[in-house]
mmCIF file with all atom_site columns, C-alpha atoms in Angstrom:
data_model
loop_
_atom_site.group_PDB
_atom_site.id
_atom_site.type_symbol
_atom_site.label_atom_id
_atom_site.label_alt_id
_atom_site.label_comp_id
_atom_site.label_asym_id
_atom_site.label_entity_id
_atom_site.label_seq_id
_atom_site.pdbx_PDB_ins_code
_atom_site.Cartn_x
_atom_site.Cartn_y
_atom_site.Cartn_z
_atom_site.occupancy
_atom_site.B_iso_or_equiv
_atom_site.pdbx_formal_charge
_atom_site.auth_seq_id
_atom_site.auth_comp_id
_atom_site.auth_asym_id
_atom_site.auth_atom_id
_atom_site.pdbx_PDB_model_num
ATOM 1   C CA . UNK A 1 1   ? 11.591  -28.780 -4.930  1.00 36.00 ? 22  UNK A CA 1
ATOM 2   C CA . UNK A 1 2   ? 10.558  -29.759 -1.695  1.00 40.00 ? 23  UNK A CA 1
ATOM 3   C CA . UNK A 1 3   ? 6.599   -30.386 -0.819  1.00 41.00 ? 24  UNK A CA 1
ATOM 4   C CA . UNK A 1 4   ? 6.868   -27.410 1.970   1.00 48.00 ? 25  UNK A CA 1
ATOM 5   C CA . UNK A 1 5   ? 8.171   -25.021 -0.425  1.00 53.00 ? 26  UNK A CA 1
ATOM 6   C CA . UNK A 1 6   ? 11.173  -23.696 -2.753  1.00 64.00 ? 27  UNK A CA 1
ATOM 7   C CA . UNK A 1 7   ? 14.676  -23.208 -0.113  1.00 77.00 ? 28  UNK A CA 1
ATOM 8   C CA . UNK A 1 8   ? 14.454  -19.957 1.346   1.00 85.00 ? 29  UNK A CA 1
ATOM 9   C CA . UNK A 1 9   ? 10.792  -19.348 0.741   1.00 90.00 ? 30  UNK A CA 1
ATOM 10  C CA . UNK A 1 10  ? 9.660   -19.598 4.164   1.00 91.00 ? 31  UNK A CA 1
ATOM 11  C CA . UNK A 1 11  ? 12.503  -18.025 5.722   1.00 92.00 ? 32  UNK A CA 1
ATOM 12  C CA . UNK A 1 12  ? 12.477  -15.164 3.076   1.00 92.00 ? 33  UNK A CA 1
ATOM 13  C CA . UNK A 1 13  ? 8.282   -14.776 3.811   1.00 92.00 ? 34  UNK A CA 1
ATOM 14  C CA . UNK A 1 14  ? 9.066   -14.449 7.896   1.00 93.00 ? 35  UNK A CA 1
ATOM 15  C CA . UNK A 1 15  ? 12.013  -12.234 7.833   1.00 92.00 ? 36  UNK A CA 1
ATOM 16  C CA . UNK A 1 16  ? 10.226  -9.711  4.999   1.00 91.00 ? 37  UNK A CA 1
ATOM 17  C CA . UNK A 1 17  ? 6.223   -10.640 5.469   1.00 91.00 ? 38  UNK A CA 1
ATOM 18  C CA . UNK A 1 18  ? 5.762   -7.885  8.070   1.00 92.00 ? 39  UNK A CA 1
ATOM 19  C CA . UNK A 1 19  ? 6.959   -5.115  5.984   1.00 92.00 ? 40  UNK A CA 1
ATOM 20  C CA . UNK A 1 20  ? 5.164   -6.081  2.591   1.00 93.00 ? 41  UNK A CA 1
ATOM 21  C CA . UNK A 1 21  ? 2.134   -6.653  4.702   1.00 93.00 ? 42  UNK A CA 1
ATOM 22  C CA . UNK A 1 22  ? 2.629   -2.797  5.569   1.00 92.00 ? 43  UNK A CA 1
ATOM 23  C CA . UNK A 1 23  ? 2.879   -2.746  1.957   1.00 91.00 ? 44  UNK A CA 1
ATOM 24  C CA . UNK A 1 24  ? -0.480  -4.006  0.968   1.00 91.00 ? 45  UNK A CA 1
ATOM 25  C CA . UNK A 1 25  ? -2.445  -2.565  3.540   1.00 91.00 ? 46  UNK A CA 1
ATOM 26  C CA . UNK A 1 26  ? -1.254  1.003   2.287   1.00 89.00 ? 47  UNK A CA 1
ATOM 27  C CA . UNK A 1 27  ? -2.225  0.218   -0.955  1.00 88.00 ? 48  UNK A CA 1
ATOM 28  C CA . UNK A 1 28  ? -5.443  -1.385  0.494   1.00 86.00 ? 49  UNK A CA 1
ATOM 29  C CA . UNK A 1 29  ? -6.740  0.619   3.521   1.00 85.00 ? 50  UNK A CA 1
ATOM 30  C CA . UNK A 1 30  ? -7.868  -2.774  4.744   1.00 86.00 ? 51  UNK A CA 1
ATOM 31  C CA . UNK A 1 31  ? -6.052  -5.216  7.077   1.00 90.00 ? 52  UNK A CA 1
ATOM 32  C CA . UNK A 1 32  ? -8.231  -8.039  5.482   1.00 89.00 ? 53  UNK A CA 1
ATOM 33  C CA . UNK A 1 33  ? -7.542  -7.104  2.075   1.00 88.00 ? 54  UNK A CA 1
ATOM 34  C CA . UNK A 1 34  ? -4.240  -6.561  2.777   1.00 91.00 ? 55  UNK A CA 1
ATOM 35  C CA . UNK A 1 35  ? -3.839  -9.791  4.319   1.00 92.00 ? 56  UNK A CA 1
ATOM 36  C CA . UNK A 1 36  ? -5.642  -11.474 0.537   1.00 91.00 ? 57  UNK A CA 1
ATOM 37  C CA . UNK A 1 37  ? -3.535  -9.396  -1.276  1.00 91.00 ? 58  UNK A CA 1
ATOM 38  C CA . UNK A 1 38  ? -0.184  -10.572 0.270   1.00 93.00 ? 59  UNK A CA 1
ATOM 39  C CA . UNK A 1 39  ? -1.340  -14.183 0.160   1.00 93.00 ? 60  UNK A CA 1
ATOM 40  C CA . UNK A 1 40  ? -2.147  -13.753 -3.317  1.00 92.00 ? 61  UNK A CA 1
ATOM 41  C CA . UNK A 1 41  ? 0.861   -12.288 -4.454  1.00 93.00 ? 62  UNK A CA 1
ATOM 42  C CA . UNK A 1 42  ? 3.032   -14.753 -2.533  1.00 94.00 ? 63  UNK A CA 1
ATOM 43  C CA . UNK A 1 43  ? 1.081   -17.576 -4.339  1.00 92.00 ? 64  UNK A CA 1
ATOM 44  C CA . UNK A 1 44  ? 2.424   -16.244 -7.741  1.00 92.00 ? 65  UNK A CA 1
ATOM 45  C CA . UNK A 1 45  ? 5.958   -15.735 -6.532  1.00 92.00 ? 66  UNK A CA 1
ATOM 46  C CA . UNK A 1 46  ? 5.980   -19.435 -4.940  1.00 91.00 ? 67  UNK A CA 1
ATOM 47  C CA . UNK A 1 47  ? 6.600   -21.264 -8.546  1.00 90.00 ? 68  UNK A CA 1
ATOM 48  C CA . UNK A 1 48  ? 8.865   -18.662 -9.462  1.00 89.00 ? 69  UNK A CA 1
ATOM 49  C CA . UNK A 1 49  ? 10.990  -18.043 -6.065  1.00 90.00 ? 70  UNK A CA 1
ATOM 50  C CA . UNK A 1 50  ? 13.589  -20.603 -7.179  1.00 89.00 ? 71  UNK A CA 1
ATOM 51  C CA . UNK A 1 51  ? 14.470  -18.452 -10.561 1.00 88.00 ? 72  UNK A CA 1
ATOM 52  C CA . UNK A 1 52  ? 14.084  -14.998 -8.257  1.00 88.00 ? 73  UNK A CA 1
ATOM 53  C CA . UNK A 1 53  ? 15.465  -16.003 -4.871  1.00 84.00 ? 74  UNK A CA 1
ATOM 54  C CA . UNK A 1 54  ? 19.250  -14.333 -5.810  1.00 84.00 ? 75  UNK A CA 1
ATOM 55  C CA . UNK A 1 55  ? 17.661  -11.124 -7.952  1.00 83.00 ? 76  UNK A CA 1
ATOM 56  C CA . UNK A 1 56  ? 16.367  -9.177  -5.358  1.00 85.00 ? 77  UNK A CA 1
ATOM 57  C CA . UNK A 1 57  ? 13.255  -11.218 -4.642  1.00 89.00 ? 78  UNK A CA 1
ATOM 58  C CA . UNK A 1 58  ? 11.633  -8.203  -2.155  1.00 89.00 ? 79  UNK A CA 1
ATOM 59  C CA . UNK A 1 59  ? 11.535  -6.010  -5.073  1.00 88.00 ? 80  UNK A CA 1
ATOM 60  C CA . UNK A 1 60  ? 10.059  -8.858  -7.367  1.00 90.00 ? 81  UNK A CA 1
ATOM 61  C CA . UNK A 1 61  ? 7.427   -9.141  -4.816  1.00 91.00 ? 82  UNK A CA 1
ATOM 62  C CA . UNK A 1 62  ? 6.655   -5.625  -4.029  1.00 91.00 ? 83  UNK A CA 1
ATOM 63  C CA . UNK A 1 63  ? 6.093   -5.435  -7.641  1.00 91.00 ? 84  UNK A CA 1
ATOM 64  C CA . UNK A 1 64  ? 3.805   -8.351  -7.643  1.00 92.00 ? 85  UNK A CA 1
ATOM 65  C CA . UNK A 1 65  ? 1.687   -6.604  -4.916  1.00 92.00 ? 86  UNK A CA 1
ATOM 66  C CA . UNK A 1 66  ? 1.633   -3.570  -6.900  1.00 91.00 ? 87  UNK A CA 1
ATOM 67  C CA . UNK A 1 67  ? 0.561   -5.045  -10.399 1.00 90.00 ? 88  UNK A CA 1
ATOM 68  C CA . UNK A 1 68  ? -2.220  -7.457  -8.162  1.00 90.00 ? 89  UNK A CA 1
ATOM 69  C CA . UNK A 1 69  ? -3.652  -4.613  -6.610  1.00 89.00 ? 90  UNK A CA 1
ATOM 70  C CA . UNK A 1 70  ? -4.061  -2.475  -9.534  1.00 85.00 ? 91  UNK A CA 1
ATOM 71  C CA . UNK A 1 71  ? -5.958  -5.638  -11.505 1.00 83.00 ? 92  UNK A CA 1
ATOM 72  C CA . UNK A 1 72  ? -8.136  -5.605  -8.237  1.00 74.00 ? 93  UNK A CA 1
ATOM 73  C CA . UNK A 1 73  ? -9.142  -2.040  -8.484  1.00 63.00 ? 94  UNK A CA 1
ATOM 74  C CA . UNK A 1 74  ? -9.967  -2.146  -11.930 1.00 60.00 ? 95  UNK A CA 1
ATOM 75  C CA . UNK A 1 75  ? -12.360 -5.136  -11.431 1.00 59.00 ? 96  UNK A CA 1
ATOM 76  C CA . UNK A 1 76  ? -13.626 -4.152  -8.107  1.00 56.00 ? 97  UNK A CA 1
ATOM 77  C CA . UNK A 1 77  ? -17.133 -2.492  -8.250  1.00 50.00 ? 98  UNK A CA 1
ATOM 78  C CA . UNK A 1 78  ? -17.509 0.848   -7.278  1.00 49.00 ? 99  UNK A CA 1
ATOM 79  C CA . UNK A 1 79  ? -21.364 1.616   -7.206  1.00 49.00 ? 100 UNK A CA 1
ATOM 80  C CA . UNK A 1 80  ? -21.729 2.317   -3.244  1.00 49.00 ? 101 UNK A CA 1
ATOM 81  C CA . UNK A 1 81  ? -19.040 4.295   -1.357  1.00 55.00 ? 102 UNK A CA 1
ATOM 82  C CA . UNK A 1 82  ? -19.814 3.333   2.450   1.00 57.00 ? 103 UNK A CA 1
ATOM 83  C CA . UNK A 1 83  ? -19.825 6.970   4.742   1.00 57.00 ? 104 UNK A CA 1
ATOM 84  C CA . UNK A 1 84  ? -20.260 6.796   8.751   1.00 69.00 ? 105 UNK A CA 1
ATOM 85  C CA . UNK A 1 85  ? -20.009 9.892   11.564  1.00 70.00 ? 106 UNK A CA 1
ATOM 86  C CA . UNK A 1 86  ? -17.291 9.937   13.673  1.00 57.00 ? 107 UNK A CA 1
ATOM 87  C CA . UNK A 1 87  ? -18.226 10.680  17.293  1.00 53.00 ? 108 UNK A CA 1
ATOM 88  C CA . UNK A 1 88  ? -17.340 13.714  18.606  1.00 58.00 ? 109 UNK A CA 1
ATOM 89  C CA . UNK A 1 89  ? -14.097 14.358  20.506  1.00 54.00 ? 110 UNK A CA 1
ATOM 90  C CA . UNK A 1 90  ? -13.825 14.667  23.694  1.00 54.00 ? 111 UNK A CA 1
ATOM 91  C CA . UNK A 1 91  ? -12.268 16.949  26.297  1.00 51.00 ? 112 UNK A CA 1
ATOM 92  C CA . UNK A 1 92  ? -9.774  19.613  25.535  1.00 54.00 ? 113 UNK A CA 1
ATOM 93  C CA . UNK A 1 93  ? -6.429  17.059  25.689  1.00 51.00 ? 114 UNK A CA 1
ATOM 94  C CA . UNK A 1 94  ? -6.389  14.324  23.469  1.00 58.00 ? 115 UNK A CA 1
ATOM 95  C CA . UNK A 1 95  ? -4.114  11.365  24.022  1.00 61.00 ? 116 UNK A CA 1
ATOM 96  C CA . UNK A 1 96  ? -4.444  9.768   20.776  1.00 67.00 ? 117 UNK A CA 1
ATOM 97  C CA . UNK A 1 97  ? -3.885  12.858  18.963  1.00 69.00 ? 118 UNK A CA 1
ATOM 98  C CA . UNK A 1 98  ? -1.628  11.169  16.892  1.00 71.00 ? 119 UNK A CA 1
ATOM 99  C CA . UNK A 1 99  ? -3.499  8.096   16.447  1.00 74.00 ? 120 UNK A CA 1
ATOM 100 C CA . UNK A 1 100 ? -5.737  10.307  14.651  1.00 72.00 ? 121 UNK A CA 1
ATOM 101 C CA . UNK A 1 101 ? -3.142  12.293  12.325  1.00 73.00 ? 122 UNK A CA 1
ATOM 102 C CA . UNK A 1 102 ? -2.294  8.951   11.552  1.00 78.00 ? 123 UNK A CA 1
ATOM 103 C CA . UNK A 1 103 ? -6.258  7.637   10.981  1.00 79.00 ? 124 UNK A CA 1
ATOM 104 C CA . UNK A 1 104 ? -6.434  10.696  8.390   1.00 77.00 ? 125 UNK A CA 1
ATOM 105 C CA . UNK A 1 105 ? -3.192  10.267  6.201   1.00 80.00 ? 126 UNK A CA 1
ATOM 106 C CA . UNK A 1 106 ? -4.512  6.393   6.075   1.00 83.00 ? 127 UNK A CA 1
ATOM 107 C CA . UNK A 1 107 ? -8.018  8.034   4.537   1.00 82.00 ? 128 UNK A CA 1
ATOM 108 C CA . UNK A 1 108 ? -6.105  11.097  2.491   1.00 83.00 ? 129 UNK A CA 1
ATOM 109 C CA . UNK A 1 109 ? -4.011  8.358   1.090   1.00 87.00 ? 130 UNK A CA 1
ATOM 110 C CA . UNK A 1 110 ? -7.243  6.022   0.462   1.00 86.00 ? 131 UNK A CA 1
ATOM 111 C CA . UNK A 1 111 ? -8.746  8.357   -0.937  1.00 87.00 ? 132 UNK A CA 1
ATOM 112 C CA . UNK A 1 112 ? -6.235  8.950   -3.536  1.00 91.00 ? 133 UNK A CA 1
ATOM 113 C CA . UNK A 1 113 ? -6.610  7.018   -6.917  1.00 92.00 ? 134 UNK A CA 1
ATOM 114 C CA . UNK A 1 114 ? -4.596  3.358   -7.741  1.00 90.00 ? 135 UNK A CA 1
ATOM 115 C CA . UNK A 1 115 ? -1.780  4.828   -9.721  1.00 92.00 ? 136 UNK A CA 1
ATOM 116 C CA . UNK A 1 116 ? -0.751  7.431   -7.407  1.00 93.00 ? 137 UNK A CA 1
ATOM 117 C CA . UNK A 1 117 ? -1.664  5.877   -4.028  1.00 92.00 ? 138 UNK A CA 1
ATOM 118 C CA . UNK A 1 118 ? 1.036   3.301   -5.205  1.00 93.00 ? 139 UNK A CA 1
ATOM 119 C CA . UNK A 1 119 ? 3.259   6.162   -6.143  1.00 94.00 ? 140 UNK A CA 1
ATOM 120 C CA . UNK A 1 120 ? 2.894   7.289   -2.612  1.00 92.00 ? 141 UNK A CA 1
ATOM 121 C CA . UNK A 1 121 ? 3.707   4.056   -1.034  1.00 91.00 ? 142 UNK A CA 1
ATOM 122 C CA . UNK A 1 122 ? 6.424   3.090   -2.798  1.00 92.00 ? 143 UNK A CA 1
ATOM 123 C CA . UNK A 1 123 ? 8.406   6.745   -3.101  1.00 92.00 ? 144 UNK A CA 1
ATOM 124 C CA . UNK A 1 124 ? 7.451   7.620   0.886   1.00 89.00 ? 145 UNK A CA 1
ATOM 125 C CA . UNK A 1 125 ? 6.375   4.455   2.845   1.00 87.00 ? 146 UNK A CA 1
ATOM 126 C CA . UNK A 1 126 ? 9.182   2.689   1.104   1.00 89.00 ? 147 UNK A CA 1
ATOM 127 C CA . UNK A 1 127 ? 11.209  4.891   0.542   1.00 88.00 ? 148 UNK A CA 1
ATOM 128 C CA . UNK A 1 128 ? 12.096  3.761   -2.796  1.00 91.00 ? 149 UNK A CA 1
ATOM 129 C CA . UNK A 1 129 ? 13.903  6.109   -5.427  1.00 93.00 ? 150 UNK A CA 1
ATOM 130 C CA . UNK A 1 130 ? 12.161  7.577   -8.328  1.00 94.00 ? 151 UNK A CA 1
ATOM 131 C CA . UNK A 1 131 ? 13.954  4.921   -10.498 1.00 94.00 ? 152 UNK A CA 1
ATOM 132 C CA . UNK A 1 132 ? 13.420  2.171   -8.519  1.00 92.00 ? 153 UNK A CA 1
ATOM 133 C CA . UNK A 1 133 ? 9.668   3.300   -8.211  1.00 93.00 ? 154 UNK A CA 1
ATOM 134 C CA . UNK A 1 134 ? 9.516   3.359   -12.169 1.00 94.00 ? 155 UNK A CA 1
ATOM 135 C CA . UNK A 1 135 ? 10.738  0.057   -12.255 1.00 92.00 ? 156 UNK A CA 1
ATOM 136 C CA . UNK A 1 136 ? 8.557   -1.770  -9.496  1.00 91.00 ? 157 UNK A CA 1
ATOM 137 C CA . UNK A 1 137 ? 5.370   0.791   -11.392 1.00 91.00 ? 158 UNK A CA 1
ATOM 138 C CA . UNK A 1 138 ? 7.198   -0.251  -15.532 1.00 92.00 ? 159 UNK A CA 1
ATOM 139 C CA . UNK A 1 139 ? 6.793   3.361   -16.284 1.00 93.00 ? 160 UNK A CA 1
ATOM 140 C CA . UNK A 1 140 ? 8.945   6.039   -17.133 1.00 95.00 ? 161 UNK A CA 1
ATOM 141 C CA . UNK A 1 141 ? 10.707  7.894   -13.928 1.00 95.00 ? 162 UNK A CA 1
ATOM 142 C CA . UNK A 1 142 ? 8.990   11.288  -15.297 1.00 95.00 ? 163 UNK A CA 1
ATOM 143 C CA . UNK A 1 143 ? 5.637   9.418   -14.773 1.00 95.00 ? 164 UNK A CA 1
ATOM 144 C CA . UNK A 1 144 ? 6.605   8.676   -10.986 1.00 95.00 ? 165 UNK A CA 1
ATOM 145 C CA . UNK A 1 145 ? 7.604   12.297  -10.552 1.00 95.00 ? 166 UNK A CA 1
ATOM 146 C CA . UNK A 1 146 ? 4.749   13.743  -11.533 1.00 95.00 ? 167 UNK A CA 1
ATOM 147 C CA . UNK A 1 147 ? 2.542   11.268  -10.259 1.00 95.00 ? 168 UNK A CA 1
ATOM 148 C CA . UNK A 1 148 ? 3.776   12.353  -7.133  1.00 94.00 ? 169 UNK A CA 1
ATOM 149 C CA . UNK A 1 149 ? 3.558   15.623  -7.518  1.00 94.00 ? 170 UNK A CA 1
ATOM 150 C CA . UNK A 1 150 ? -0.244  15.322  -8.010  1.00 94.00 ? 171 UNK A CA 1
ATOM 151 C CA . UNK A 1 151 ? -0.992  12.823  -5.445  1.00 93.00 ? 172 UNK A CA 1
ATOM 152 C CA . UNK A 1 152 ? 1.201   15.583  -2.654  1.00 90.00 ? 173 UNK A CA 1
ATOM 153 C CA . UNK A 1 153 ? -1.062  18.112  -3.820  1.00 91.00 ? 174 UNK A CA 1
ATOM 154 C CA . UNK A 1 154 ? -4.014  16.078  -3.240  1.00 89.00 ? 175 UNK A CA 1
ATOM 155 C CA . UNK A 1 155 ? -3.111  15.030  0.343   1.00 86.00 ? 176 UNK A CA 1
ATOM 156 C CA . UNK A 1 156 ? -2.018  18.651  1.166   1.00 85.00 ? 177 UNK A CA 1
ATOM 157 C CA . UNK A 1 157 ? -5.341  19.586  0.070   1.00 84.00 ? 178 UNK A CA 1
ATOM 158 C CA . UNK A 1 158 ? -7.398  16.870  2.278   1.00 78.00 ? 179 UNK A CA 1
ATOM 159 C CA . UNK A 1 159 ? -5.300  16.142  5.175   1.00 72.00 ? 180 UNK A CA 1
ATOM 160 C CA . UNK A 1 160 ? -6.110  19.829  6.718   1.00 73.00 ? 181 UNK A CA 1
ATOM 161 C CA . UNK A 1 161 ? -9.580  18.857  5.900   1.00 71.00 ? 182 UNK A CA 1
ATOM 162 C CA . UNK A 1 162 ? -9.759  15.228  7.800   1.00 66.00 ? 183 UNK A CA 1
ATOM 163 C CA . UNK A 1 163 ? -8.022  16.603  10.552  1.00 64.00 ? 184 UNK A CA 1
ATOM 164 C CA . UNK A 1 164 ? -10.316 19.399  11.397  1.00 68.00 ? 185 UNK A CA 1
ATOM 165 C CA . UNK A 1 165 ? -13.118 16.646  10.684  1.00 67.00 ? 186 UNK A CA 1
ATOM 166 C CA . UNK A 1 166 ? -11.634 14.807  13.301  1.00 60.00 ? 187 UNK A CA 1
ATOM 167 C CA . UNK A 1 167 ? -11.443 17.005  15.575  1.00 61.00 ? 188 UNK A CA 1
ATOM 168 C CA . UNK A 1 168 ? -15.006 18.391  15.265  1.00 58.00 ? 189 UNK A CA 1
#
């Protein structure tokens, strides 16, 4: 092993570190954390990347992220919940209209808890199968179905909500 890195490590982090950075700030709602979360999850990989570099290392990876951020949620204190007011909108046409559809499903999906927000990501950011889902997740494909099934009943319920409250 070479003091830079395992082969392929590098090369393998700049072809695929946009897209799992996508990955952890979905799960996080944070660019920051997102940005510690990656870095932490490609710090466990490293020692392991010459045993995973053939079998599907992405999906390795993605699974690290996934198992990382839930261990951070459970430990993370929850005691204040920070709130600010959005200024109000202006003017009757509003070219970042879908800036702001896309500010609310960032909050609905925040907003959801661990388990499913990470059902969420993985199933429709990442378009991963059910299967594949259950894998990355180590449950049971029934448990990513109906996972899903609450979490899309819990965005269809707030994303008409954070909308209007943009818009107000």
């Amino acid at each position: 092993m070479a003091p830079d890195g395992p082969d392929g490590f590098e090369e393998f982090v700049a072809a695929r570190g946009p897209r799992l950075l996508r990955v952890a700030w979905l799960l996080t709602g944070d660019a920051h954390l997102a940005e510690d979360l990656l870095q932490t999850a490609l710090a466990k990989v490293w020692p392991k990347w010459p045993r995973i570099a053939d079998d599907h290392p992405e999906a390795y990876l993605r699974k690290t992220l996934v198992t990382t951020y839930t261990s951070w949620w459970r430990r993370r204190w929850r005691g204040e919940v920070p709130h600010g007011e959005l200024p109000d909108a202006a003017g009757q046409f509003d070219a970042y209209e879908s800036v702001d559809l896309e500010q609310s499903l960032a909050a609905a999906v925040r907003a959801l808890p661990a388990r499913q927000r990470a059902v969420v990501v993985l199933r429709y950011f990442e378009d991963l199968s059910v299967e594949d889902a259950a894998a990355v997740l180590g449950c049971a494909p029934g448990t990513v179905k109906s996972q899903a099934a609450k979490a899309l009943r819990t965005l269809r319920g707030l994303l008409p909500v954070l909308i209007e409250e943009r818009r107000d």
